[in-house]
Amino acid sequence: MNTSGRVFALIDCNSFYCSCERICRPALKRRPVVVLSNNDGCVIARSTEAKALGIGMGAAYYKVRDEMRRQVVVACSSNYTLYADISNRVMRIMADMLPGIEVYSIDEAWGDMTGLPDLEGLGHQIRNRLAREIGMPVGVGISTTKTLAKLANWAAKKWKGTEGVLDLTDPSRQEKLLRLAPVSEVWGVGHRSAARLAALNISTAWDLAQFDISTLRDTFGVTMERTARELRGISCIGLHEGPPPKEAICSSKMFGERQTELPPIREALAAYVSRAAEKLRSQSSLCSTIQVGLQTQLADLKGPRYANAVTLALSAATDDTREILAVAQRGLGQIYRPGYPFSKCSILLMDLSQRGELTPDLFAPKPRPGADQLMAAIDRINLKEGRGAIRIGRIPEKPKWAMRREMLSQRYTTCWDELIGVRG
């Protein structure tokens, strides 16, 4: 029973990273494709064809490389610039077609369909427009609670007869799917929770929905109780137009090759601070404390190992990349040790506050004149011309410490030099 009158949709891109690679490379359309993690380490995304070949999620690339070549699987280095741009295009179309959306992750969003006619028809319109204008395949699940909409999305992708869209607002259709769906497919139920639920003879979503609420609350907590209520059609999780500001922001990547000298590590730290400060400004926050970390490859039991971090307070809360970087570089100098083969450094921005919420310290140094306008101008230019168009002078254009991405596709949508070429 829909007690709130609300209707939610979950629009989820199919094999998002692989689909992004295929959008600009039509030759990959029906070929098995995988996308690899940073430094081409392991498999983090698989097309349907790759899954059918038995390539496991998280498989180390060096272990499956020969088998993938034998099966003619296309491996792609992660191209996050391309993925982020295509995600933004997908979200803009969703926002244009629905009264409100909540971006849930890079490849999925909740939509508000309350009061709209022909829900299934609208779902197909969204799906068709995304396929036509962007080339992105999606599944659309529609129901009276977020949890039911998520389950409807799973069914829309699983059964071809739905054509990628499933309207689950009718109670009889809800019951039918709940009886078929394994409890492990319910949003918020992980592998461990599913095993504990199985001990209570709860194997399907229907079993969970019908189980005693007070027992679920006492055994698993309020989150599982809320999940069960949502499966009953009682909306407990509302739609938020945007995610809450992050309480901490981290930027960190493995180096493409080990670094023993301090100068290239300083370059990498400057790049990571720039990215973290950009995220800080995007949510209108200020940072008061930072933590700088540096480590070798700790999994290497044969080589020398070292890891350290230092926490430093800023003289005043700020979002100025230059101010944060100056303190971060000082911290890096404190924890650096010569001769170690370092594999990673990191920057963590902490003690975040929203602009206008923090009472300024009367004795703190005044910010540099025009700092806010300068940072805003840099962000606008980088948004328009591509990240790194304007950067800290310490950061080289082609750094030696950059991630290994030997199978990197072009940044087709964000870099003038890498646009798709069309032959006459």
CSV table of C-alpha atoms in Angstrom, one decimal:
chain,number,residue,atom,x,y,z
A,1,MET,CA,0.0,0.0,0.0
A,2,ASN,CA,1.3,3.4,-1.0
A,3,THR,CA,0.8,5.4,2.2
A,4,SER,CA,2.7,8.5,1.1
A,5,GLY,CA,1.4,8.9,-2.4
A,6,ARG,CA,5.0,9.2,-3.6
A,7,VAL,CA,6.4,7.5,-6.7
A,8,PHE,CA,10.2,7.0,-7.2
A,9,ALA,CA,12.2,5.9,-10.1
A,10,LEU,CA,15.7,4.6,-10.1
A,11,ILE,CA,17.5,5.2,-13.4
A,12,ASP,CA,20.8,3.1,-13.6
A,13,CYS,CA,23.3,3.0,-16.4
A,14,ASN,CA,24.1,-0.5,-17.7
A,15,SER,CA,27.8,-1.4,-17.2
A,16,PHE,CA,28.6,2.3,-17.1
A,17,TYR,CA,32.3,2.4,-17.6
A,18,CYS,CA,32.2,-0.1,-20.4
A,19,SER,CA,29.3,1.7,-22.0
A,20,CYS,CA,31.2,5.0,-21.9
A,21,GLU,CA,34.1,3.4,-23.8
A,22,ARG,CA,31.6,2.0,-26.4
A,23,ILE,CA,29.9,5.4,-26.9
A,24,CYS,CA,32.9,6.9,-28.7
A,25,ARG,CA,34.3,3.6,-30.1
A,26,PRO,CA,31.5,1.9,-32.0
A,27,ALA,CA,33.8,-1.0,-32.9
A,28,LEU,CA,33.5,-2.2,-29.3
A,29,LYS,CA,29.7,-2.4,-29.4
A,30,ARG,CA,29.3,-6.2,-29.2
A,31,ARG,CA,32.8,-7.1,-28.2
A,32,PRO,CA,33.7,-8.2,-24.6
A,33,VAL,CA,35.1,-5.1,-22.8
A,34,VAL,CA,36.6,-4.6,-19.3
A,35,VAL,CA,37.8,-1.5,-17.6
A,36,LEU,CA,40.8,-1.6,-15.2
A,37,SER,CA,41.5,0.2,-12.0
A,38,ASN,CA,44.3,2.7,-11.3
A,39,ASN,CA,47.7,1.6,-12.7
A,40,ASP,CA,45.9,-1.1,-14.7
A,41,GLY,CA,45.7,-3.2,-11.6
A,42,CYS,CA,42.5,-5.2,-11.6
A,43,VAL,CA,39.1,-5.4,-13.3
A,44,ILE,CA,36.5,-2.9,-12.0
A,45,ALA,CA,33.9,-3.1,-14.8
A,46,ARG,CA,32.8,-5.7,-17.3
A,47,SER,CA,30.4,-5.7,-20.2
A,48,THR,CA,27.7,-8.4,-20.5
A,49,GLU,CA,29.9,-10.3,-23.0
A,50,ALA,CA,32.9,-10.2,-20.6
A,51,LYS,CA,30.8,-11.5,-17.7
A,52,ALA,CA,29.6,-14.4,-19.9
A,53,LEU,CA,33.3,-15.4,-20.5
A,54,GLY,CA,33.7,-15.8,-16.7
A,55,ILE,CA,36.0,-12.8,-16.1
A,56,GLY,CA,35.6,-12.0,-12.4
A,57,MET,CA,35.1,-8.6,-10.8
A,58,GLY,CA,38.3,-7.6,-9.1
A,59,ALA,CA,40.4,-10.1,-11.0
A,60,ALA,CA,44.1,-9.0,-11.1
A,61,TYR,CA,44.9,-8.0,-14.7
A,62,TYR,CA,48.3,-9.7,-14.8
A,63,LYS,CA,46.6,-13.0,-13.9
A,64,VAL,CA,43.9,-12.9,-16.5
A,65,ARG,CA,45.7,-10.9,-19.2
A,66,ASP,CA,46.7,-14.0,-21.3
A,67,GLU,CA,43.2,-15.5,-21.1
A,68,MET,CA,41.6,-12.2,-22.1
A,69,ARG,CA,43.8,-11.9,-25.1
A,70,ARG,CA,42.9,-15.5,-26.1
A,71,GLN,CA,39.2,-14.6,-25.8
A,72,VAL,CA,39.8,-11.3,-27.7
A,73,VAL,CA,38.6,-9.2,-24.7
A,74,VAL,CA,39.3,-5.5,-25.0
A,75,ALA,CA,40.9,-4.1,-21.8
A,76,CYS,CA,40.7,-0.3,-21.2
A,77,SER,CA,42.5,1.8,-18.7
A,78,SER,CA,40.1,3.8,-16.5
A,79,ASN,CA,39.3,7.2,-18.1
A,80,TYR,CA,37.7,9.1,-15.3
A,81,THR,CA,37.6,12.4,-17.2
A,82,LEU,CA,35.5,10.8,-19.9
A,83,TYR,CA,33.2,8.9,-17.5
A,84,ALA,CA,32.5,12.0,-15.4
A,85,ASP,CA,31.6,14.1,-18.4
A,86,ILE,CA,29.2,11.5,-19.8
A,87,SER,CA,27.7,11.1,-16.3
A,88,ASN,CA,27.0,14.8,-16.2
A,89,ARG,CA,25.3,14.6,-19.6
A,90,VAL,CA,23.1,11.7,-18.4
A,91,MET,CA,22.1,13.6,-15.2
A,92,ARG,CA,21.2,16.7,-17.1
A,93,ILE,CA,18.8,14.8,-19.4
A,94,MET,CA,17.2,13.1,-16.3
A,95,ALA,CA,16.8,16.5,-14.6
A,96,ASP,CA,15.2,17.9,-17.8
A,97,MET,CA,12.6,15.1,-17.9
A,98,LEU,CA,11.7,14.8,-14.2
A,99,PRO,CA,10.4,17.2,-11.6
A,100,GLY,CA,13.4,16.4,-9.3
A,101,ILE,CA,16.3,14.0,-9.2
A,102,GLU,CA,18.8,12.9,-6.6
A,103,VAL,CA,22.2,11.8,-8.0
A,104,TYR,CA,23.0,8.6,-6.1
A,105,SER,CA,26.3,7.8,-7.8
A,106,ILE,CA,28.2,8.4,-11.0
A,107,ASP,CA,25.9,6.0,-12.9
A,108,GLU,CA,22.5,6.2,-11.2
A,109,ALA,CA,20.0,8.6,-9.9
A,110,TRP,CA,16.6,8.7,-8.2
A,111,GLY,CA,13.8,10.5,-9.9
A,112,ASP,CA,10.6,11.9,-8.6
A,113,MET,CA,7.6,10.7,-10.6
A,114,THR,CA,4.9,11.6,-8.1
A,115,GLY,CA,1.6,12.6,-9.8
A,116,LEU,CA,2.9,12.0,-13.4
A,117,PRO,CA,0.8,10.1,-15.9
A,118,ASP,CA,1.8,6.9,-17.8
A,119,LEU,CA,4.8,6.1,-15.6
A,120,GLU,CA,6.0,3.2,-17.8
A,121,GLY,CA,5.7,5.3,-20.9
A,122,LEU,CA,7.8,8.0,-19.3
A,123,GLY,CA,10.4,5.4,-18.3
A,124,HIS,CA,10.7,4.4,-21.9
A,125,GLN,CA,11.0,8.0,-23.0
A,126,ILE,CA,13.9,8.5,-20.6
A,127,ARG,CA,15.5,5.3,-21.8
A,128,ASN,CA,15.1,6.2,-25.5
A,129,ARG,CA,16.3,9.7,-25.1
A,130,LEU,CA,19.5,8.7,-23.3
A,131,ALA,CA,20.1,6.1,-25.9
A,132,ARG,CA,19.5,8.5,-28.8
A,133,GLU,CA,21.3,11.6,-27.5
A,134,ILE,CA,24.2,10.0,-25.6
A,135,GLY,CA,24.2,6.3,-26.5
A,136,MET,CA,23.9,5.2,-22.9
A,137,PRO,CA,21.8,2.1,-22.1
A,138,VAL,CA,19.9,2.3,-18.8
A,139,GLY,CA,17.4,0.4,-16.8
A,140,VAL,CA,14.4,2.2,-15.1
A,141,GLY,CA,12.7,0.8,-12.0
A,142,ILE,CA,9.5,2.6,-10.7
A,143,SER,CA,7.7,2.1,-7.5
A,144,THR,CA,6.2,3.6,-4.4
A,145,THR,CA,9.4,3.5,-2.2
A,146,LYS,CA,13.1,3.8,-3.0
A,147,THR,CA,13.8,0.2,-2.0
A,148,LEU,CA,11.0,-1.2,-4.2
A,149,ALA,CA,12.2,1.1,-7.1
A,150,LYS,CA,15.7,-0.3,-6.7
A,151,LEU,CA,14.4,-3.9,-6.8
A,152,ALA,CA,12.3,-3.0,-9.9
A,153,ASN,CA,15.4,-1.7,-11.6
A,154,TRP,CA,17.1,-5.0,-10.9
A,155,ALA,CA,14.2,-6.9,-12.5
A,156,ALA,CA,14.1,-4.5,-15.5
A,157,LYS,CA,17.7,-5.4,-16.3
A,158,LYS,CA,17.3,-9.1,-15.5
A,159,TRP,CA,14.2,-9.9,-17.6
A,160,LYS,CA,14.3,-8.8,-21.3
A,161,GLY,CA,10.5,-8.8,-21.5
A,162,THR,CA,10.4,-5.6,-19.5
A,163,GLU,CA,12.4,-3.8,-22.3
A,164,GLY,CA,14.5,-2.1,-19.6
A,165,VAL,CA,11.5,-0.5,-17.8
A,166,LEU,CA,9.4,-1.9,-14.9
A,167,ASP,CA,6.5,-0.1,-13.2
A,168,LEU,CA,6.1,-1.7,-9.8
A,169,THR,CA,3.5,0.7,-8.3
A,170,ASP,CA,0.7,-2.0,-8.4
A,171,PRO,CA,0.6,-4.0,-5.1
A,172,SER,CA,-0.1,-7.3,-6.9
A,173,ARG,CA,3.0,-6.8,-9.2
A,174,GLN,CA,5.0,-5.9,-6.1
A,175,GLU,CA,4.1,-9.2,-4.4
A,176,LYS,CA,4.9,-11.2,-7.5
A,177,LEU,CA,8.4,-9.7,-7.7
A,178,LEU,CA,9.1,-9.9,-4.0
A,179,ARG,CA,8.3,-13.6,-4.1
A,180,LEU,CA,10.8,-14.1,-6.9
A,181,ALA,CA,13.7,-11.8,-5.8
A,182,PRO,CA,16.4,-13.2,-3.6
A,183,VAL,CA,16.8,-11.3,-0.4
A,184,SER,CA,20.5,-10.6,-1.4
A,185,GLU,CA,19.1,-8.4,-4.2
A,186,VAL,CA,17.3,-6.0,-1.8
A,187,TRP,CA,18.9,-2.6,-1.5
A,188,GLY,CA,20.9,-2.5,1.8
A,189,VAL,CA,21.2,-6.2,2.3
A,190,GLY,CA,24.8,-7.3,1.9
A,191,HIS,CA,26.3,-10.8,1.8
A,192,ARG,CA,26.8,-11.0,5.6
A,193,SER,CA,23.2,-9.8,6.3
A,194,ALA,CA,21.8,-12.2,3.7
A,195,ALA,CA,23.6,-15.1,5.5
A,196,ARG,CA,22.2,-14.0,8.9
A,197,LEU,CA,18.7,-13.6,7.4
A,198,ALA,CA,19.0,-17.1,5.9
A,199,ALA,CA,19.4,-18.5,9.4
A,200,LEU,CA,15.9,-17.1,10.1
A,201,ASN,CA,14.5,-18.8,6.9
A,202,ILE,CA,14.4,-15.4,5.1
A,203,SER,CA,15.5,-16.2,1.5
A,204,THR,CA,13.4,-13.9,-0.6
A,205,ALA,CA,12.4,-10.2,-0.5
A,206,TRP,CA,8.8,-11.4,0.3
A,207,ASP,CA,10.1,-13.3,3.4
A,208,LEU,CA,11.8,-10.1,4.6
A,209,ALA,CA,8.8,-8.0,4.0
A,210,GLN,CA,6.5,-10.3,6.0
A,211,PHE,CA,8.9,-11.0,8.9
A,212,ASP,CA,8.2,-9.6,12.4
A,213,ILE,CA,9.3,-5.9,12.4
A,214,SER,CA,10.3,-5.8,16.1
A,215,THR,CA,12.5,-8.9,15.7
A,216,LEU,CA,14.3,-7.4,12.7
A,217,ARG,CA,14.9,-4.2,14.7
A,218,ASP,CA,16.2,-6.1,17.7
A,219,THR,CA,18.4,-8.4,15.7
A,220,PHE,CA,19.7,-6.2,12.9
A,221,GLY,CA,18.9,-2.6,13.9
A,222,VAL,CA,16.7,0.2,12.6
A,223,THR,CA,18.2,0.1,9.0
A,224,MET,CA,16.8,-3.5,8.4
A,225,GLU,CA,13.5,-2.5,10.0
A,226,ARG,CA,13.3,0.4,7.6
A,227,THR,CA,14.1,-1.8,4.6
A,228,ALA,CA,11.3,-4.2,5.5
A,229,ARG,CA,8.8,-1.4,5.9
A,230,GLU,CA,9.9,0.0,2.5
A,231,LEU,CA,9.3,-3.5,0.9
A,232,ARG,CA,5.8,-3.3,2.4
A,233,GLY,CA,5.2,-0.1,0.5
A,234,ILE,CA,5.7,2.3,3.4
A,235,SER,CA,8.1,5.1,2.3
A,236,CYS,CA,10.8,5.7,4.9
A,237,ILE,CA,13.5,7.2,2.7
A,238,GLY,CA,12.7,10.5,1.1
A,239,LEU,CA,14.1,12.1,-2.1
A,240,HIS,CA,16.9,14.7,-1.6
A,241,GLU,CA,17.7,17.0,-4.4
A,242,GLY,CA,21.4,16.7,-3.7
A,243,PRO,CA,23.7,14.8,-1.4
A,244,PRO,CA,24.8,16.4,1.9
A,245,PRO,CA,28.2,18.0,1.9
A,246,LYS,CA,31.1,15.7,2.6
A,247,GLU,CA,32.5,15.8,6.1
A,248,ALA,CA,36.0,15.1,4.8
A,249,ILE,CA,37.6,15.1,1.3
A,250,CYS,CA,40.5,12.9,0.3
A,251,SER,CA,42.6,12.8,-2.9
A,252,SER,CA,45.2,10.1,-3.4
A,253,LYS,CA,46.5,7.9,-6.2
A,254,MET,CA,49.2,5.3,-6.6
A,255,PHE,CA,52.2,6.5,-8.5
A,256,GLY,CA,52.8,5.0,-11.9
A,257,GLU,CA,56.3,4.0,-10.8
A,258,ARG,CA,58.0,4.1,-7.4
A,259,GLN,CA,59.4,7.5,-6.3
A,260,THR,CA,62.5,7.9,-4.1
A,261,GLU,CA,63.2,11.6,-4.6
A,262,LEU,CA,61.2,14.4,-2.9
A,263,PRO,CA,60.7,16.8,-5.9
A,264,PRO,CA,58.4,14.5,-7.9
A,265,ILE,CA,56.4,13.6,-4.8
A,266,ARG,CA,55.9,17.3,-4.2
A,267,GLU,CA,54.5,17.6,-7.7
A,268,ALA,CA,52.1,14.8,-7.1
A,269,LEU,CA,51.0,16.3,-3.8
A,270,ALA,CA,50.3,19.6,-5.5
A,271,ALA,CA,48.1,17.8,-8.1
A,272,TYR,CA,46.2,16.0,-5.4
A,273,VAL,CA,45.7,19.2,-3.3
A,274,SER,CA,44.4,21.0,-6.4
A,275,ARG,CA,41.8,18.3,-7.0
A,276,ALA,CA,40.8,18.2,-3.3
A,277,ALA,CA,40.4,22.0,-3.1
A,278,GLU,CA,38.3,21.9,-6.3
A,279,LYS,CA,35.9,19.4,-4.6
A,280,LEU,CA,35.9,21.6,-1.5
A,281,ARG,CA,34.8,24.7,-3.4
A,282,SER,CA,32.2,22.7,-5.4
A,283,GLN,CA,30.3,22.1,-2.1
A,284,SER,CA,30.9,25.6,-0.8
A,285,SER,CA,33.0,24.4,2.2
A,286,LEU,CA,36.1,25.6,4.0
A,287,CYS,CA,38.8,23.5,5.5
A,288,SER,CA,40.5,24.0,8.8
A,289,THR,CA,42.7,20.9,9.2
A,290,ILE,CA,44.7,18.7,6.7
A,291,GLN,CA,46.4,15.4,6.9
A,292,VAL,CA,49.3,14.5,4.6
A,293,GLY,CA,50.2,10.8,4.1
A,294,LEU,CA,53.1,9.0,2.4
A,295,GLN,CA,53.8,5.3,2.1
A,296,THR,CA,55.7,2.6,0.3
A,297,GLN,CA,54.0,-0.5,-1.1
A,298,LEU,CA,53.1,-2.1,2.2
A,299,ALA,CA,52.1,-5.4,0.5
A,300,ASP,CA,55.7,-5.9,-0.6
A,301,LEU,CA,57.2,-8.0,2.2
A,302,LYS,CA,60.6,-8.1,0.7
A,303,GLY,CA,61.3,-4.4,0.1
A,304,PRO,CA,61.7,-1.6,2.6
A,305,ARG,CA,58.4,-0.5,4.1
A,306,TYR,CA,57.4,2.9,5.5
A,307,ALA,CA,54.2,4.7,6.1
A,308,ASN,CA,53.5,7.9,8.0
A,309,ALA,CA,51.1,10.8,8.1
A,310,VAL,CA,51.0,14.2,9.8
A,311,THR,CA,48.0,16.3,10.7
A,312,LEU,CA,48.3,20.1,10.5
A,313,ALA,CA,46.0,23.0,11.3
A,314,LEU,CA,45.5,25.8,8.9
A,315,SER,CA,45.9,29.4,10.2
A,316,ALA,CA,42.3,30.1,9.1
A,317,ALA,CA,39.5,28.1,7.4
A,318,THR,CA,40.0,28.4,3.6
A,319,ASP,CA,39.3,26.9,0.2
A,320,ASP,CA,42.3,28.6,-1.4
A,321,THR,CA,44.4,25.9,-3.1
A,322,ARG,CA,47.6,28.0,-2.5
A,323,GLU,CA,47.1,28.2,1.2
A,324,ILE,CA,46.3,24.5,1.6
A,325,LEU,CA,49.2,23.5,-0.6
A,326,ALA,CA,51.7,25.6,1.4
A,327,VAL,CA,50.9,23.8,4.6
A,328,ALA,CA,50.7,20.4,2.9
A,329,GLN,CA,54.2,20.8,1.4
A,330,ARG,CA,55.5,21.6,4.9
A,331,GLY,CA,53.9,18.5,6.2
A,332,LEU,CA,55.3,16.3,3.4
A,333,GLY,CA,58.8,17.6,4.3
A,334,GLN,CA,58.3,16.4,7.9
A,335,ILE,CA,57.4,12.8,6.9
A,336,TYR,CA,59.6,12.2,3.9
A,337,ARG,CA,62.5,9.8,4.3
A,338,PRO,CA,65.3,9.6,1.7
A,339,GLY,CA,65.9,6.3,-0.1
A,340,TYR,CA,62.5,4.6,0.3
A,341,PRO,CA,60.6,3.6,-2.9
A,342,PHE,CA,57.4,5.4,-2.2
A,343,SER,CA,54.2,4.3,-4.0
A,344,LYS,CA,51.6,6.7,-2.8
A,345,CYS,CA,50.9,10.0,-1.2
A,346,SER,CA,47.6,11.5,0.0
A,347,ILE,CA,45.9,14.7,1.2
A,348,LEU,CA,42.9,14.6,3.5
A,349,LEU,CA,40.9,17.8,4.1
A,350,MET,CA,39.2,17.7,7.5
A,351,ASP,CA,37.2,19.9,9.9
A,352,LEU,CA,35.0,21.2,7.0
A,353,SER,CA,32.4,23.9,7.5
A,354,GLN,CA,30.0,25.6,5.2
A,355,ARG,CA,30.6,29.2,4.2
A,356,GLY,CA,28.8,31.5,6.6
A,357,GLU,CA,28.6,28.9,9.4
A,358,LEU,CA,32.0,29.5,10.9
A,359,THR,CA,32.8,32.5,13.1
A,360,PRO,CA,36.1,33.9,11.8
A,361,ASP,CA,39.0,34.2,14.1
A,362,LEU,CA,39.8,37.9,14.7
A,363,PHE,CA,43.5,37.2,15.1
A,364,ALA,CA,43.9,34.9,12.1
A,365,PRO,CA,45.7,36.3,9.0
A,366,LYS,CA,43.5,37.9,6.5
A,367,PRO,CA,43.0,36.0,3.2
A,368,ARG,CA,44.9,37.1,0.2
A,369,PRO,CA,43.1,39.9,-1.7
A,370,GLY,CA,40.9,38.5,-4.5
A,371,ALA,CA,41.4,34.9,-3.5
A,372,ASP,CA,37.7,33.9,-3.8
A,373,GLN,CA,37.5,35.5,-7.3
A,374,LEU,CA,40.7,33.9,-8.4
A,375,MET,CA,39.7,30.4,-7.3
A,376,ALA,CA,36.2,30.8,-8.9
A,377,ALA,CA,37.8,31.9,-12.2
A,378,ILE,CA,40.2,28.9,-12.2
A,379,ASP,CA,37.3,26.5,-11.6
A,380,ARG,CA,35.2,28.1,-14.4
A,381,ILE,CA,38.1,27.9,-16.9
A,382,ASN,CA,38.9,24.3,-16.0
A,383,LEU,CA,35.3,23.3,-16.2
A,384,LYS,CA,35.1,24.8,-19.7
A,385,GLU,CA,38.5,23.8,-21.1
A,386,GLY,CA,39.2,20.6,-19.2
A,387,ARG,CA,40.8,19.9,-15.8
A,388,GLY,CA,44.4,21.1,-15.7
A,389,ALA,CA,44.0,23.8,-18.3
A,390,ILE,CA,45.1,26.2,-15.4
A,391,ARG,CA,47.1,24.5,-12.7
A,392,ILE,CA,49.7,25.1,-10.0
A,393,GLY,CA,53.1,25.8,-11.7
A,394,ARG,CA,54.8,23.0,-9.8
A,395,ILE,CA,52.6,20.4,-11.7
A,396,PRO,CA,54.1,19.3,-15.0
A,397,GLU,CA,52.0,18.6,-18.0
A,398,LYS,CA,53.2,15.0,-18.4
A,399,PRO,CA,54.5,13.9,-14.9
A,400,LYS,CA,56.6,10.8,-14.5
A,401,TRP,CA,54.7,9.8,-11.4
A,402,ALA,CA,51.3,9.7,-13.2
A,403,MET,CA,49.3,6.5,-13.1
A,404,ARG,CA,50.1,3.8,-15.6
A,405,ARG,CA,47.3,3.8,-18.2
A,406,GLU,CA,48.7,1.9,-21.2
A,407,MET,CA,45.3,1.3,-22.7
A,408,LEU,CA,43.8,4.7,-22.1
A,409,SER,CA,41.1,5.8,-24.6
A,410,GLN,CA,40.9,9.4,-25.7
A,411,ARG,CA,39.1,12.1,-23.8
A,412,TYR,CA,36.7,12.5,-26.7
A,413,THR,CA,34.3,14.9,-25.0
A,414,THR,CA,36.6,17.2,-22.9
A,415,CYS,CA,39.8,17.7,-24.8
A,416,TRP,CA,40.1,19.6,-28.1
A,417,ASP,CA,43.1,17.6,-29.2
A,418,GLU,CA,41.3,14.3,-28.7
A,419,LEU,CA,37.9,14.9,-30.4
A,420,ILE,CA,36.5,12.2,-32.7
A,421,GLY,CA,37.9,12.5,-36.2
A,422,VAL,CA,35.4,12.1,-39.1
A,423,ARG,CA,36.7,11.2,-42.5
A,424,GLY,CA,34.9,12.5,-45.6
